[in-house]
Tab-separated table of C-alpha atoms in Angstrom:
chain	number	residue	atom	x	y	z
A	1	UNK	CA	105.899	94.712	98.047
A	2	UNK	CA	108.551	96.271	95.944
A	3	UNK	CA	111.022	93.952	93.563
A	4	UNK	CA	113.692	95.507	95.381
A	5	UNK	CA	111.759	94.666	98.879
A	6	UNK	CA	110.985	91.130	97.898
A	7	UNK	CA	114.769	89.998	97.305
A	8	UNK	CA	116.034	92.090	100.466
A	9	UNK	CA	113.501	90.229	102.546
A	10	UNK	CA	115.451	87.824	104.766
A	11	UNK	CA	114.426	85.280	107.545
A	12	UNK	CA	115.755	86.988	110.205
A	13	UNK	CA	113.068	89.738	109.397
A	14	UNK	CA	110.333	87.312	109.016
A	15	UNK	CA	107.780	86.102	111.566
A	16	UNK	CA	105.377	83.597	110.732
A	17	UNK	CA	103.430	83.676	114.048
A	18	UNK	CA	102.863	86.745	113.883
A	19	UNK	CA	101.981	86.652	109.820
A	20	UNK	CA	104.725	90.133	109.707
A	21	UNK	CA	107.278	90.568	107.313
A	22	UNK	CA	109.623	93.627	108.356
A	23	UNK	CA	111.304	95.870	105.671
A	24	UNK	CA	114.157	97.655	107.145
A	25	UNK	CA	114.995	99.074	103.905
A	26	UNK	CA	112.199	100.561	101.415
A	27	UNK	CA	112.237	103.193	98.651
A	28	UNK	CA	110.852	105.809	100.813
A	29	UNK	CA	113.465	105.457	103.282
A	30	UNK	CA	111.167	104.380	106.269
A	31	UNK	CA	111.381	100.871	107.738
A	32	UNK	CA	107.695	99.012	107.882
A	33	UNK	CA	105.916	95.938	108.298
A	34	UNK	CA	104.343	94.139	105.733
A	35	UNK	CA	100.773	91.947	106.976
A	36	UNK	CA	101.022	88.180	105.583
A	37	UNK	CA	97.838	86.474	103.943
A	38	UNK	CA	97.576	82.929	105.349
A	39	UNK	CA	98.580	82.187	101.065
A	40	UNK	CA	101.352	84.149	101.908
A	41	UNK	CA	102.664	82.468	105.155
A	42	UNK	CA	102.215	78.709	103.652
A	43	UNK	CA	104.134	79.373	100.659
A	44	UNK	CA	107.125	80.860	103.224
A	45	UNK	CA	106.574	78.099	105.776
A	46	UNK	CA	107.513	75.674	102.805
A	47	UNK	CA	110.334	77.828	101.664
A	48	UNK	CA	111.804	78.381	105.318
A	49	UNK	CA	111.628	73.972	105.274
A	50	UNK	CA	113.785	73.759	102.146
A	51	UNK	CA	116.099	76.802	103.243
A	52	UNK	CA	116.932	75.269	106.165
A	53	UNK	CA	117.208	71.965	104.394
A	54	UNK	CA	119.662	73.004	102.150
A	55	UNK	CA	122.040	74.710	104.478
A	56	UNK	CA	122.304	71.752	106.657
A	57	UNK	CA	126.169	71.308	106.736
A	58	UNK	CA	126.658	74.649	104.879
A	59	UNK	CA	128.226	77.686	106.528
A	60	UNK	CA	126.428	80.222	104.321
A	61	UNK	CA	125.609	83.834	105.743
A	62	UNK	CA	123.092	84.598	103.073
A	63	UNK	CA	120.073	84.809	105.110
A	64	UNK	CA	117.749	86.381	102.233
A	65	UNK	CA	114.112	84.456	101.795
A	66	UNK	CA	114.686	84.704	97.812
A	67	UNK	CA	117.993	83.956	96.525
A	68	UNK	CA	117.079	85.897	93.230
A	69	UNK	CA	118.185	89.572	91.965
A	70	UNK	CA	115.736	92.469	91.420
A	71	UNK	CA	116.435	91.988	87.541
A	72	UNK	CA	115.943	87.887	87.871
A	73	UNK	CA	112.305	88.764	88.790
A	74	UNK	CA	111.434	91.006	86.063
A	75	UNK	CA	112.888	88.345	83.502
A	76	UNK	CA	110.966	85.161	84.866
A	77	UNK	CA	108.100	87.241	84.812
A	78	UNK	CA	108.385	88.078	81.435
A	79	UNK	CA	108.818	84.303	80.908
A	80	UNK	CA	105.881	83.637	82.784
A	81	UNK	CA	103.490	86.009	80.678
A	82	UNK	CA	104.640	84.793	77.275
A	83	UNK	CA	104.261	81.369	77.867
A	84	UNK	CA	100.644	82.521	79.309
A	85	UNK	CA	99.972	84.111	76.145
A	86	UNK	CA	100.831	81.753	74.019
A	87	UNK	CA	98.929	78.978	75.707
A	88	UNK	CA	96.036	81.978	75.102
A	89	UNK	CA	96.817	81.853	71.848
A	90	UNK	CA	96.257	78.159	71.688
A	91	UNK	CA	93.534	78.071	73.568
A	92	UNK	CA	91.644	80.577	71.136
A	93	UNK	CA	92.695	78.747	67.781
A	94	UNK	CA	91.082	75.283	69.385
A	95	UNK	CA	88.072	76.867	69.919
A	96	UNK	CA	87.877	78.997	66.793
A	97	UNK	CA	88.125	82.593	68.171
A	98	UNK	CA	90.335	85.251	67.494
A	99	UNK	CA	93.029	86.311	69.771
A	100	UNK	CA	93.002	89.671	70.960
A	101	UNK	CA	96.063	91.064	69.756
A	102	UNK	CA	96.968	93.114	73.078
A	103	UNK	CA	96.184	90.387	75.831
A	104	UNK	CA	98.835	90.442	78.157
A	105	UNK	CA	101.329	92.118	75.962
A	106	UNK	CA	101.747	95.151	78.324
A	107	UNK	CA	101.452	93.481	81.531
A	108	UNK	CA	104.769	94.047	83.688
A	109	UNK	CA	105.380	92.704	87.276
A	110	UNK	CA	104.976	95.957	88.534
A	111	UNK	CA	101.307	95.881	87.550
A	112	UNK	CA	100.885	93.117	90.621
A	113	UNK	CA	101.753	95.749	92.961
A	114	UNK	CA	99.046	97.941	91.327
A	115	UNK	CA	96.452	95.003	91.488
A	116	UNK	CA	97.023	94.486	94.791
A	117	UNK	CA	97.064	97.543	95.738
A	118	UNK	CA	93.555	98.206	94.517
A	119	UNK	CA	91.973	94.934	95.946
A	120	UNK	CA	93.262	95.831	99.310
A	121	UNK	CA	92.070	99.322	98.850
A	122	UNK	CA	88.123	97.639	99.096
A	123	UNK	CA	89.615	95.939	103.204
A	124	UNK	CA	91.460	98.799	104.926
A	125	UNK	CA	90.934	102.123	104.845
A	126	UNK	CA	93.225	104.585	103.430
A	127	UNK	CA	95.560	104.919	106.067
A	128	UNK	CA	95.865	101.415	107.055
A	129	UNK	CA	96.667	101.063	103.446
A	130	UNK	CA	99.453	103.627	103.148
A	131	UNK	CA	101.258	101.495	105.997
A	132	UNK	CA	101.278	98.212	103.864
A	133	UNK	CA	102.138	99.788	100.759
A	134	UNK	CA	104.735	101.891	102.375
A	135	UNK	CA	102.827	105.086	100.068
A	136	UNK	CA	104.241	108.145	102.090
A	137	UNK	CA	102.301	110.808	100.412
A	138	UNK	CA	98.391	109.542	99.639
A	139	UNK	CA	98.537	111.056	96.509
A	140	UNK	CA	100.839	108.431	95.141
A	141	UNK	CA	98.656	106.128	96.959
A	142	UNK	CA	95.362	107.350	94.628
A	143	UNK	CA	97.437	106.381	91.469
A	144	UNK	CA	96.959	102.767	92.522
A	145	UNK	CA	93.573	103.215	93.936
A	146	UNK	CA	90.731	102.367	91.582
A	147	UNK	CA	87.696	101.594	93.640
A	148	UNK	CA	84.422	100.623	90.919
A	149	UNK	CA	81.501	102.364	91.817
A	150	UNK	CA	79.311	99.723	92.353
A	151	UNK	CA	81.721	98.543	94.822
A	152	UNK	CA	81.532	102.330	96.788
A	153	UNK	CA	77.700	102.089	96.270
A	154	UNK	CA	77.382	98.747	97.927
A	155	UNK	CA	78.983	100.559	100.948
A	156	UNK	CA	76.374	103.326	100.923
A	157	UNK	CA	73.388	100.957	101.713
C-alpha cells in the first residue's frame, strides 16, 4: 500500500474475517481491495482493541486505522533507519569490521512498497498482482518486478 493509502485506511473499510482491506480512494483513481497476511490481520486485531479502548466515552468521528499524516510516516521512517544504521555501525566497530559507507543510507519507505512488490511477484501471477498493487498499466508494474533467475528456473523444472 501507498503512504497516502495507509493513513486513509479506516475501520469502517476494514474486515478482518475476511483478511480485506478496501481502498476507496487510490492514486490511480480506482477503488480496490487490498489481501491481509495473517502478520497483517494480528497487528490490526490489536490496534482495532486499543482503538476501541480509547474511544470509550469519547465522541470522536475519526474513524481512520492510523491516526498519523502521510508526512509523519516518511519522518519515523527516517528515524527508524538511522537508528538502524547506527546500531550497524556499532555492531561493525565491536567486531572489528568496516562499515560500508552506503548501508541503508538511500533506503526510503517507498522502497517497502518495491520489496514487497517483488516478493509477491514470486505468489500471484501478474494480473493477480496488478489488483493488490493497484498497478493500472503492467508496465509500471515491471518497474517493481525483479524476479532472480534462479527463482524463474526453479519454475521451469
Amino acid at each position: 500500500m501507498r503512504r497516502g493509502e495507509i493513513v486513509g485506511l479506516r475501520w469502517k473499510y476494514v474486515d478482518l474475517k475476511l483478511r480485506v482491506a478496501h481502498l476507496p480512494k487510490t492514486k490511480n483513481g480506482d477503488s480496490r481491495d487490498v489481501p491481509l497476511s495473517s502478520k497483517a490481520v494480528a497487528v490490526l486485531e490489536k490496534l482495532k482493541i486499543i482503538a476501541e479502548a480509547r474511544e470509550e466515552g469519547e465522541n470522536s468521528t475519526d474513524d481512520r486505522v492510523f491516526k498519523a499524516r502521510v508526512d509523519a510516516i516518511s519522518c519515523a521512517f527516517d528515524r527508524a533507519r538511522k537508528r538502524a544504521r547506527k546500531l550497524y555501525e556499532q555492531e561493525c566497530a565491536a567486531s572489528g569490521k568496516k562499515a560500508n559507507s552506503d548501508y541503508l543510507l538511500d533506503l526510503r519507505f517507498h522502497d517497502l512498497r518495491h520489496e514487497a512488490t517483488s516478493r509477491l511477484a514470486e505468489i500471484f501471477p501478474m494480473h493477480e498482482l496488478t489488483k493488490i498493487t493497484g498497478h493500472k498499466d503492467p508496465r509500471m508494474l515491471m518497474r517493481y518486478y525483479h524476479p532472480r533467475a534462479e527463482d524463474l528456473a526453479k519454475k521451469l523444472v
